[in-house]
Amino acid sequence: MKYSAVFLVSVLSALSCIQAQHDPHFWTGHSTIVHLFEWKFSDIAQECERWLGPRGFGGIQLSPVNENVIVEPPASDSNRPWWERYQPVSYQLTTRSGTEADFLDMSRRCNAVGVRLYVDIIPNHMAAHPADGSVGYGTGGSTAVPRDRDFPAVPYTLSDFNPSCEITDWNDRVMIRNCELFGLPDLNQGLDSVRDKLVAFMDHLIDLGVAGFRVDAAKHMWPQDLEVIYGRLKNLNTDFGFPAGARAFMMQEVIDNGDHEVVRKYEYSHLGTVTEFMFSFYLGRAFRGNDDLVWLESFGEAWGLLPSRDALVFVDNHDNQRHDHGTILSYKLPKPYKMAIAFGAAYPFGQLRIMSSFAFDDFDLGPPMDGNGNIVSPSINTDNSCGNGWVCEHRWRQIANMIKFRNICWGTPVANWWSNGANKIAFSRGNRGFVAFNNQGVDMLEILQTGLAAGIYCDVISGDKVGNSCTGKSVTVLTDGRASIHIAHDAEDGVLAIHVESRL
Ligand code: LM2
Ligand code: CA
């Protein structure tokens, strides 16, 4: 009896500890993670105060914050490619985004306005040696040019790495974990010497106020090693408003395109959330018109996606927006992209992450930079959009307003689902919000049940509620909850959304 009670308590506490790594620690009324890809810390701090906090964003995924290799032309056809940051040289906080002092300033300012930080970490590998390929070392900080598999500023030496081998067979789970992704020196996370370095790095970031991590290339590491590493981390820092005992949120990157894969997303989902690439694939396919919207009524686990609480969902990420297979949507196709994001934001499934890009025409192109390779800040236009080469999807009215919709409807179920059997759909979120989509190529004009109280509402896609008027379409909800919903086939946007706070 006594034994089983002790057993139960230890199982429950182990369970709650692990479940805890699924909690992003959003402030109440906030949700959604925005990946401010390649942004500088000083710009992020300002963005938290002037946009993300007031607009209810939950947190930010940062580009890797630790010292990386510098890749100069002619190694790439564009000056200093973005991907140099996926080749770490040390765990010192020195990158083109800023220094440790800049990081701390950003962390204080973002946390103060309710915006959490998640750091992209690269525990799988270190930088390629210049002799291995097209890259060359520079000095990102204080590190001298290292020899092959010798990273003195960590320090790591040859024995910290797996023996060199190429991943030649993607059906071999041992090769996927123990050989070299892109030929990059593969750390052995089974060793205490490596675990200690990773834990020290992550604990340092926890001290500086982060709420969690995006774990790069998780698929290429053994889940049991990650479990040990995550388990050794300190609790989040209460000085930044986290409750005592809070655990770091995990977003583990596992590219799993379905049943044929030998490494599955399910192997990692007990340790935190896992990237759900099928969400990106299926919404891209549907809103590009290659699958009927009517089927989305059952979107989720029934489609083979992870359970909602384990899924980190997105329409595009920094990798697949660069690999246009004709399925993934990005800022380059604005109308269907905004529809896909509106659906992702309105539909209560997973932790949503949205991309904030810089404009690019070729795969390698790095962020907007000056002649010395320094990142150039985004400029902010009077219409809230960005300039200087930054796309700032998170500032597009339709996207930012749908994040607010998600927050206002948080915790309510999908109700009043309607479709025309093809590419016109609509649903409400309890009695808090209502959204409709027209992807049909003919106008949509329907009398639909909105679930909302009678009144005149402002459509937050075509405009904004300003004072007591609406800069876009107005929708009149009758006493029985029904309203006439109109979305022209050639309108700028194929979505209409109203909610309790857009009532005039
Ligand atoms: C990821 N997730 O698991 C990142 O999301 C992805 O952006 C990273 O690849 C990858 N894993 C490794 O962290 C990027 C980029 C690659 C680039 C690597 C390393 O997509 O193209 O590889 O970062 O910087 C580059 C060259 C490649 C070369 C490699 C090593 O493109 O041709 O391979 O460096 O020199 C010989
Ligand atoms: Ca590995």
Coordinates of C-alpha atoms and ligand atoms in Angstrom, one line a residue:
M1 CA 0.0 0.0 0.0
K2 CA 2.7 2.4 1.1
Y3 CA 4.9 1.3 -1.7
S4 CA 2.3 1.8 -4.3
A5 CA 1.5 5.3 -3.0
V6 CA 5.1 6.2 -3.3
F7 CA 5.2 4.7 -6.8
L8 CA 2.1 6.6 -7.8
V9 CA 3.5 9.9 -6.6
S10 CA 6.8 9.4 -8.4
V11 CA 5.0 8.4 -11.6
L12 CA 2.8 11.4 -11.4
S13 CA 5.6 13.8 -10.7
A14 CA 7.7 12.4 -13.6
L15 CA 4.6 12.7 -15.8
S16 CA 3.9 16.3 -14.7
C17 CA 7.5 17.2 -15.2
I18 CA 7.4 15.8 -18.8
Q19 CA 4.0 17.3 -19.6
A20 CA 5.4 20.6 -18.4
Q21 CA 7.7 20.8 -21.4
H22 CA 4.5 21.2 -23.6
D23 CA 3.6 24.5 -21.9
P24 CA 4.9 27.6 -23.7
H25 CA 4.2 29.8 -20.6
F26 CA 2.2 32.4 -22.6
W27 CA 0.7 35.3 -20.6
T28 CA -3.1 35.0 -20.3
G29 CA -4.7 36.5 -23.4
H30 CA -1.6 35.9 -25.5
S31 CA -0.9 33.1 -27.9
T32 CA 1.2 32.2 -31.0
I33 CA 4.9 32.1 -31.5
V34 CA 6.4 34.3 -34.3
H35 CA 9.7 33.3 -35.8
L36 CA 11.6 36.6 -36.2
F37 CA 14.0 35.0 -38.6
E38 CA 17.5 36.7 -38.4
W39 CA 16.3 39.7 -36.5
K40 CA 18.7 41.7 -34.3
F41 CA 18.0 41.6 -30.6
S42 CA 17.7 45.4 -30.4
D43 CA 15.0 45.4 -33.1
I44 CA 13.2 42.5 -31.3
A45 CA 13.2 44.4 -28.0
Q46 CA 11.5 47.4 -29.8
E47 CA 9.1 45.1 -31.7
C48 CA 8.0 43.5 -28.4
E49 CA 7.1 46.9 -27.0
R50 CA 5.6 48.6 -30.0
W51 CA 3.8 45.6 -31.6
L52 CA 4.0 42.1 -30.2
G53 CA 3.1 42.8 -26.6
P54 CA 0.1 45.1 -27.4
R55 CA -1.2 42.8 -30.1
G56 CA -1.2 39.7 -27.9
F57 CA 1.6 37.6 -29.4
G58 CA 2.7 34.9 -27.1
G59 CA 6.4 34.6 -27.9
I60 CA 9.3 34.7 -30.3
Q61 CA 11.4 32.0 -31.9
L62 CA 14.9 33.5 -32.2
S63 CA 17.5 32.6 -34.8
P64 CA 20.4 30.7 -33.2
V65 CA 22.0 33.0 -30.6
N66 CA 25.4 31.3 -30.2
E67 CA 28.6 32.0 -32.1
N68 CA 28.6 30.5 -35.6
V69 CA 30.9 30.1 -38.5
I70 CA 31.2 33.0 -40.9
V71 CA 30.6 32.0 -44.5
E72 CA 32.0 34.5 -47.0
P73 CA 31.6 34.7 -50.7
P74 CA 32.5 32.9 -53.0
A75 CA 31.4 30.0 -50.7
S76 CA 27.9 31.3 -51.3
D77 CA 26.6 33.3 -54.2
S78 CA 25.1 35.8 -51.8
N79 CA 26.9 37.6 -49.1
R80 CA 26.9 35.7 -45.7
P81 CA 24.0 33.2 -46.1
W82 CA 21.4 32.8 -43.4
W83 CA 22.4 29.1 -42.9
E84 CA 25.8 29.9 -41.4
R85 CA 23.9 30.2 -38.1
Y86 CA 23.2 26.5 -38.2
Q87 CA 27.0 25.8 -37.9
P88 CA 28.0 26.6 -34.3
V89 CA 31.5 27.3 -33.2
S90 CA 30.9 27.9 -29.5
Y91 CA 28.2 28.7 -27.0
Q92 CA 29.2 32.3 -26.5
L93 CA 26.3 34.6 -27.2
T94 CA 27.8 36.5 -30.1
T95 CA 26.1 36.6 -33.5
R96 CA 25.0 39.1 -36.0
S97 CA 21.9 39.5 -33.9
G98 CA 23.8 40.9 -31.0
T99 CA 25.8 40.2 -27.8
E100 CA 24.9 38.8 -24.5
A101 CA 24.2 42.3 -23.1
D102 CA 21.8 42.9 -26.0
F103 CA 20.2 39.6 -25.3
L104 CA 19.5 40.4 -21.7
D105 CA 18.1 43.8 -22.6
M106 CA 15.8 42.2 -25.1
S107 CA 14.7 39.5 -22.6
R108 CA 13.9 42.0 -19.9
R109 CA 11.9 44.2 -22.3
C110 CA 10.0 41.4 -24.0
N111 CA 9.1 39.5 -20.8
A112 CA 7.9 42.8 -19.3
V113 CA 5.3 43.2 -22.0
G114 CA 4.2 39.5 -22.0
V115 CA 6.2 38.2 -24.9
R116 CA 8.2 35.0 -24.2
L117 CA 11.5 34.0 -25.9
Y118 CA 12.4 30.6 -27.3
V119 CA 16.0 30.0 -28.6
D120 CA 16.8 27.9 -31.6
I121 CA 19.6 25.6 -30.3
I122 CA 21.8 23.2 -32.4
P123 CA 22.8 20.4 -30.1
N124 CA 23.3 17.9 -32.9
H125 CA 26.4 19.2 -34.6
M126 CA 29.1 21.9 -34.9
A127 CA 30.5 23.8 -37.8
A128 CA 32.0 22.1 -40.9
H129 CA 35.7 22.3 -41.2
P130 CA 36.9 24.6 -44.0
A131 CA 38.6 21.7 -45.6
D132 CA 35.3 19.7 -45.7
G133 CA 33.6 22.0 -48.1
S134 CA 32.8 25.5 -49.2
V135 CA 32.8 27.3 -45.8
G136 CA 35.6 29.3 -44.2
Y137 CA 35.9 30.3 -40.6
G138 CA 35.9 33.9 -39.5
T139 CA 35.7 35.1 -35.9
G140 CA 32.1 35.5 -34.7
G141 CA 33.5 36.4 -31.3
S142 CA 36.6 35.5 -29.4
T143 CA 37.2 32.1 -30.9
A144 CA 40.4 31.4 -32.8
V145 CA 40.2 29.4 -36.0
P146 CA 39.6 25.8 -34.8
R147 CA 41.2 22.7 -36.1
D148 CA 38.9 19.9 -37.3
R149 CA 36.6 18.8 -34.5
D150 CA 38.4 21.0 -32.1
F151 CA 36.2 23.8 -30.7
P152 CA 38.4 25.3 -28.0
A153 CA 35.9 27.9 -26.8
V154 CA 33.4 25.2 -25.7
P155 CA 35.7 23.2 -25.4
Y156 CA 34.9 20.1 -27.6
T157 CA 37.6 17.8 -28.9
L158 CA 37.6 14.8 -31.3
S159 CA 36.4 12.4 -28.6
D160 CA 33.1 14.4 -28.1
F161 CA 32.0 13.5 -31.7
N162 CA 30.6 10.3 -33.3
P163 CA 33.0 8.7 -35.7
S164 CA 32.7 10.4 -39.1
C165 CA 30.2 8.8 -41.5
E166 CA 27.7 9.9 -44.1
I167 CA 24.0 9.4 -43.9
T168 CA 23.6 7.2 -47.0
D169 CA 20.5 5.3 -46.0
W170 CA 17.5 7.3 -44.7
N171 CA 15.8 4.0 -43.6
D172 CA 18.6 3.4 -41.1
R173 CA 17.7 4.9 -37.7
V174 CA 21.2 4.5 -36.3
M175 CA 22.8 6.3 -39.3
I176 CA 20.2 9.1 -39.0
R177 CA 21.2 9.6 -35.4
N178 CA 24.9 8.9 -35.4
C179 CA 26.2 10.0 -38.8
E180 CA 26.7 13.5 -40.2
L181 CA 23.8 15.7 -41.3
F182 CA 25.1 17.8 -44.2
G183 CA 28.6 16.4 -43.3
L184 CA 28.5 18.5 -40.1
P185 CA 30.6 17.1 -37.2
D186 CA 28.1 15.0 -35.2
L187 CA 28.1 15.4 -31.4
N188 CA 27.6 12.3 -29.2
Q189 CA 24.9 13.3 -26.8
G190 CA 25.3 10.0 -25.0
L191 CA 28.5 11.3 -23.4
D192 CA 28.5 13.3 -20.1
S193 CA 31.1 15.6 -21.5
V194 CA 28.7 16.7 -24.2
R195 CA 25.6 16.7 -22.0
D196 CA 27.4 18.9 -19.5
K197 CA 28.2 21.5 -22.2
L198 CA 24.7 21.5 -23.6
V199 CA 23.0 21.8 -20.2
A200 CA 25.4 24.6 -19.2
F201 CA 24.5 26.5 -22.4
M202 CA 20.7 26.0 -22.0
D203 CA 20.9 26.8 -18.2
H204 CA 22.7 30.0 -19.1
L205 CA 19.8 31.0 -21.4
I206 CA 17.3 30.1 -18.7
D207 CA 19.1 32.4 -16.4
L208 CA 18.7 35.1 -19.0
G209 CA 15.0 34.6 -19.1
V210 CA 14.1 32.3 -21.9
A211 CA 10.9 30.3 -21.8
G212 CA 12.1 27.4 -23.9
F213 CA 13.9 26.1 -27.0
R214 CA 13.5 25.1 -30.6
V215 CA 15.6 22.0 -30.8
D216 CA 17.2 21.8 -34.3
A217 CA 17.5 18.4 -36.0
A218 CA 15.9 16.6 -33.0
K219 CA 15.4 13.7 -35.4
H220 CA 19.1 13.2 -35.6
M221 CA 19.5 12.7 -31.8
W222 CA 18.3 9.8 -29.6
P223 CA 15.2 10.7 -27.6
Q224 CA 16.7 9.0 -24.5
D225 CA 19.7 11.4 -24.7
L226 CA 17.4 14.4 -25.1
E227 CA 15.3 13.2 -22.1
V228 CA 18.4 13.2 -19.9
I229 CA 19.5 16.6 -21.1
Y230 CA 16.1 18.2 -20.7
G231 CA 15.7 16.6 -17.3
R232 CA 18.9 18.2 -16.0
L233 CA 17.9 21.7 -16.9
K234 CA 17.1 24.2 -14.2
N235 CA 13.6 25.5 -13.7
L236 CA 12.7 28.8 -15.6
N237 CA 13.9 32.0 -13.9
T238 CA 11.2 33.4 -11.6
D239 CA 12.8 36.9 -12.0
F240 CA 11.2 36.9 -15.4
G241 CA 7.7 36.2 -14.1
F242 CA 7.7 32.4 -14.5
P243 CA 6.0 30.5 -11.6
A244 CA 8.3 28.4 -9.3
G245 CA 9.0 25.0 -10.8
A246 CA 8.2 25.9 -14.4
R247 CA 10.0 23.8 -17.0
A248 CA 11.4 24.9 -20.4
F249 CA 9.0 24.6 -23.4
M250 CA 10.4 22.4 -26.1
M251 CA 9.7 22.6 -29.9
Q252 CA 11.5 19.6 -31.3
E253 CA 12.2 19.7 -35.0
V254 CA 11.4 16.2 -36.5
I255 CA 10.7 16.1 -40.2
D256 CA 8.2 13.3 -40.4
N257 CA 6.3 13.1 -43.7
G258 CA 4.3 10.0 -42.8
D259 CA 4.2 6.2 -42.4
H260 CA 7.1 5.5 -44.6
E261 CA 9.5 7.3 -42.3
V262 CA 11.7 5.2 -40.0
V263 CA 12.0 7.9 -37.4
R264 CA 8.6 9.1 -36.2
K265 CA 7.4 12.2 -34.5
Y266 CA 5.8 10.0 -31.8
E267 CA 9.2 9.1 -30.5
Y268 CA 9.7 12.6 -29.2
S269 CA 6.2 13.8 -28.2
H270 CA 6.5 12.8 -24.6
L271 CA 9.4 15.2 -24.2
G272 CA 7.6 18.3 -25.5
T273 CA 6.0 19.5 -28.7
V274 CA 7.1 18.3 -32.1
T275 CA 7.0 20.1 -35.4
E276 CA 3.9 18.9 -37.4
F277 CA 5.0 19.2 -41.0
M278 CA 1.8 17.6 -42.2
F279 CA -0.1 20.6 -41.0
S280 CA 1.9 22.8 -43.3
F281 CA 1.6 20.3 -46.2
Y282 CA -2.2 19.8 -45.9
L283 CA -3.1 23.5 -45.5
G284 CA -0.8 24.4 -48.4
R285 CA -2.5 21.8 -50.5
A286 CA -6.0 22.9 -49.5
F287 CA -5.6 26.6 -49.9
R288 CA -3.7 26.3 -53.2
G289 CA -7.0 24.7 -54.4
N290 CA -5.6 21.1 -54.6
D291 CA -7.9 19.7 -52.0
D292 CA -11.5 20.8 -51.0
L293 CA -11.9 22.9 -47.9
V294 CA -14.9 20.8 -46.9
W295 CA -12.6 18.0 -45.6
L296 CA -11.0 20.3 -43.1
E297 CA -14.0 19.7 -40.7
S298 CA -12.1 16.7 -39.4
F299 CA -8.6 18.2 -39.6
G300 CA -6.3 17.1 -36.8
E301 CA -5.4 13.7 -35.4
A302 CA -7.9 12.0 -37.7
W303 CA -5.6 13.1 -40.6
G304 CA -2.6 11.4 -38.9
L305 CA -1.4 14.6 -37.2
L306 CA 0.0 14.4 -33.7
P307 CA -2.5 15.0 -30.8
S308 CA -3.1 18.7 -30.5
R309 CA -1.1 19.2 -27.3
D310 CA 2.0 17.7 -28.9
A311 CA 1.8 19.5 -32.2
L312 CA 3.8 22.6 -33.1
V313 CA 2.0 23.8 -36.1
F314 CA 2.8 26.2 -38.9
V315 CA 1.9 27.1 -42.5
D316 CA 5.6 27.6 -43.5
N317 CA 9.0 27.5 -41.7
H318 CA 12.4 29.0 -42.7
D319 CA 13.3 25.8 -44.5
N320 CA 10.2 24.8 -46.4
Q321 CA 9.4 28.4 -47.5
R322 CA 12.7 28.0 -49.5
H323 CA 11.8 24.6 -51.0
D324 CA 8.8 25.4 -53.1
H325 CA 7.4 22.0 -54.1
G326 CA 4.2 23.5 -55.3
T327 CA 2.5 22.7 -52.0
I328 CA 3.9 24.9 -49.2
L329 CA 2.6 28.4 -49.1
S330 CA 4.5 31.5 -48.1
Y331 CA 4.4 35.3 -48.3
K332 CA 5.1 34.9 -52.0
L333 CA 1.4 33.8 -52.6
P334 CA -0.3 36.3 -50.3
K335 CA -4.0 35.5 -50.9
P336 CA -4.0 31.7 -50.2
Y337 CA -1.2 32.2 -47.6
K338 CA -3.3 34.6 -45.5
M339 CA -6.3 32.2 -45.8
A340 CA -4.2 29.3 -44.6
I341 CA -2.9 31.3 -41.7
A342 CA -6.4 32.5 -40.9
F343 CA -7.6 28.9 -40.8
G344 CA -4.6 27.8 -38.6
A345 CA -5.3 30.7 -36.2
A346 CA -9.1 30.2 -36.1
Y347 CA -9.0 26.4 -35.7
P348 CA -8.1 25.2 -32.2
F349 CA -5.3 22.8 -32.9
G350 CA -1.7 22.7 -31.7
Q351 CA 0.6 25.5 -30.7
L352 CA 0.7 27.9 -33.7
R353 CA 4.0 29.4 -35.0
I354 CA 4.0 31.9 -37.7
M355 CA 6.9 32.9 -39.9
S356 CA 8.3 36.5 -40.2
S357 CA 10.6 36.5 -43.2
F358 CA 13.0 38.7 -45.1
A359 CA 12.4 38.8 -48.9
F360 CA 14.5 36.3 -50.9
D361 CA 14.9 35.1 -54.4
D362 CA 17.5 32.5 -53.9
F363 CA 18.0 29.8 -51.3
D364 CA 21.2 31.1 -49.8
L365 CA 20.4 34.8 -49.6
G366 CA 21.1 36.1 -46.1
P367 CA 19.1 38.8 -44.2
P368 CA 19.2 42.5 -45.3
M369 CA 22.8 43.6 -44.6
D370 CA 25.1 46.4 -45.2
G371 CA 28.5 46.2 -47.0
N372 CA 30.2 45.0 -43.8
G373 CA 27.7 42.1 -43.4
N374 CA 25.9 43.8 -40.5
I375 CA 22.2 43.1 -40.4
V376 CA 20.1 46.2 -41.4
S377 CA 17.1 47.0 -39.1
P378 CA 13.6 46.8 -40.6
S379 CA 12.0 50.2 -41.2
I380 CA 8.3 50.6 -40.2
N381 CA 6.0 52.3 -42.6
T382 CA 2.9 54.4 -41.6
D383 CA 0.6 51.5 -42.6
N384 CA 2.5 49.3 -40.0
S385 CA 4.2 47.2 -42.7
C386 CA 8.0 46.8 -42.9
G387 CA 10.7 48.0 -45.3
N388 CA 14.4 47.5 -45.9
G389 CA 13.8 44.0 -47.3
W390 CA 11.8 42.6 -44.3
V391 CA 8.4 41.0 -45.0
C392 CA 7.1 41.1 -41.5
E393 CA 4.1 38.8 -42.1
H394 CA 3.3 39.2 -38.4
R395 CA 2.4 42.9 -39.1
W396 CA 0.0 42.2 -42.0
R397 CA -3.4 43.3 -40.8
Q398 CA -5.1 40.0 -41.7
I399 CA -2.5 37.9 -39.8
A400 CA -2.2 40.1 -36.7
N401 CA -5.9 40.4 -36.4
M402 CA -6.3 36.6 -36.6
I403 CA -3.9 36.2 -33.8
K404 CA -6.1 38.4 -31.8
F405 CA -9.1 36.3 -32.9
R406 CA -7.3 33.2 -31.6
N407 CA -6.7 34.8 -28.2
I408 CA -10.3 36.0 -27.9
C409 CA -11.7 32.6 -28.8
W410 CA -9.1 30.6 -26.7
G411 CA -10.7 27.6 -25.0
T412 CA -13.9 27.6 -27.0
P413 CA -14.9 24.7 -29.3
V414 CA -15.6 24.8 -33.0
A415 CA -19.4 25.1 -33.5
N416 CA -21.8 25.9 -36.3
W417 CA -19.6 24.2 -38.9
W418 CA -21.0 24.9 -42.4
S419 CA -19.9 24.1 -45.9
N420 CA -21.3 24.0 -49.4
G421 CA -19.7 20.6 -49.9
A422 CA -16.8 22.0 -51.7
N423 CA -14.6 25.1 -51.2
K424 CA -16.8 27.4 -49.1
I425 CA -16.7 26.8 -45.3
A426 CA -17.5 28.6 -42.1
F427 CA -17.5 28.0 -38.4
S428 CA -17.8 29.7 -35.1
R429 CA -15.8 29.4 -32.0
G430 CA -18.4 29.0 -29.3
N431 CA -20.2 32.3 -29.0
R432 CA -16.9 34.3 -29.3
G433 CA -16.0 34.5 -32.9
F434 CA -17.0 33.5 -36.4
V435 CA -15.0 32.9 -39.6
A436 CA -15.8 32.1 -43.2
F437 CA -13.6 31.1 -46.2
N438 CA -14.3 31.2 -49.9
N439 CA -11.8 29.4 -52.1
Q440 CA -14.3 28.6 -54.9
G441 CA -13.8 31.0 -57.8
V442 CA -17.4 32.2 -57.5
D443 CA -18.8 34.6 -55.0
M444 CA -20.0 33.5 -51.6
L445 CA -23.3 34.9 -50.4
E446 CA -25.0 32.9 -47.7
I447 CA -27.1 33.4 -44.6
L448 CA -25.1 31.5 -41.9
Q449 CA -25.4 30.9 -38.2
T450 CA -22.6 32.8 -36.5
G451 CA -23.2 31.8 -32.9
L452 CA -22.8 35.5 -31.9
A453 CA -25.1 37.8 -30.1
A454 CA -27.1 40.3 -32.3
G455 CA -25.3 43.4 -33.4
I456 CA -23.2 44.9 -36.1
Y457 CA -19.6 43.6 -36.2
C458 CA -16.5 44.7 -38.1
D459 CA -14.8 42.2 -40.3
V460 CA -11.2 42.2 -39.1
I461 CA -9.9 40.8 -42.4
S462 CA -11.0 43.6 -44.7
G463 CA -10.5 46.3 -42.1
D464 CA -10.2 47.3 -38.5
K465 CA -12.6 48.5 -35.8
V466 CA -11.5 52.1 -35.2
G467 CA -13.5 53.7 -32.4
N468 CA -17.1 52.9 -33.2
S469 CA -16.7 52.4 -37.0
C470 CA -15.2 49.8 -39.3
T471 CA -12.7 50.5 -42.0
G472 CA -13.7 47.3 -43.8
K473 CA -17.0 45.3 -44.3
S474 CA -19.6 45.3 -41.6
V475 CA -21.7 42.2 -40.7
T476 CA -25.1 42.4 -39.2
V477 CA -26.0 39.5 -36.8
L478 CA -29.7 39.1 -36.3
T479 CA -31.3 38.2 -33.0
D480 CA -31.3 34.5 -34.0
G481 CA -27.5 34.6 -34.6
R482 CA -27.7 34.5 -38.3
A483 CA -26.0 36.9 -40.7
S484 CA -25.6 37.5 -44.4
I485 CA -22.0 36.6 -45.3
H486 CA -20.5 37.9 -48.5
I487 CA -17.0 37.1 -49.8
A488 CA -16.4 38.0 -53.5
H489 CA -14.3 35.5 -55.4
D490 CA -12.0 38.3 -56.6
A491 CA -11.8 40.1 -53.3
E492 CA -8.3 40.9 -51.9
D493 CA -8.9 38.3 -49.2
G494 CA -10.9 35.1 -49.2
V495 CA -11.7 35.2 -45.5
L496 CA -14.2 37.1 -43.3
A497 CA -13.8 37.1 -39.5
I498 CA -15.8 38.7 -36.7
H499 CA -15.5 38.4 -32.9
V500 CA -17.0 39.7 -29.7
E501 CA -14.4 42.6 -29.6
S502 CA -15.1 43.7 -33.1
R503 CA -18.7 44.5 -32.3
L504 CA -19.4 48.1 -33.2
Ligands
LM2_1 C1 17.8 22.1 -39.6 N1 16.9 21.4 -39.0 O1 17.1 20.2 -38.6 C2 17.6 23.5 -39.9 O2 16.2 23.9 -39.8 C3 18.2 23.8 -41.3 O3 17.9 25.1 -41.7 C4 19.7 23.4 -41.3 O4 20.2 23.5 -42.6 C5 19.9 22.0 -40.8 N2 19.0 21.5 -39.9 C6 21.3 21.9 -40.1 O5 21.2 22.6 -38.9 C7 20.8 24.7 -43.0 C8 20.8 24.8 -44.5 C9 21.9 23.9 -45.1 C10 23.2 24.3 -44.6 C11 23.1 24.0 -43.1 C12 24.4 24.2 -42.3 O6 19.5 24.4 -45.0 O7 21.9 24.2 -46.6 O8 24.2 23.5 -45.2 O9 22.1 24.9 -42.5 O10 24.8 25.6 -42.5 C13 25.3 24.2 -45.7 C14 25.4 23.9 -47.2 C15 25.6 22.4 -47.5 C16 26.9 22.0 -46.8 C17 26.8 22.3 -45.3 C18 28.1 22.0 -44.6 O11 24.2 24.3 -47.9 O12 25.8 22.2 -48.9 O13 27.0 20.5 -46.9 O14 26.5 23.7 -45.1 O15 29.2 22.7 -45.1 C19 28.2 20.0 -47.4
CA2 CA 23.4 13.1 -34.5

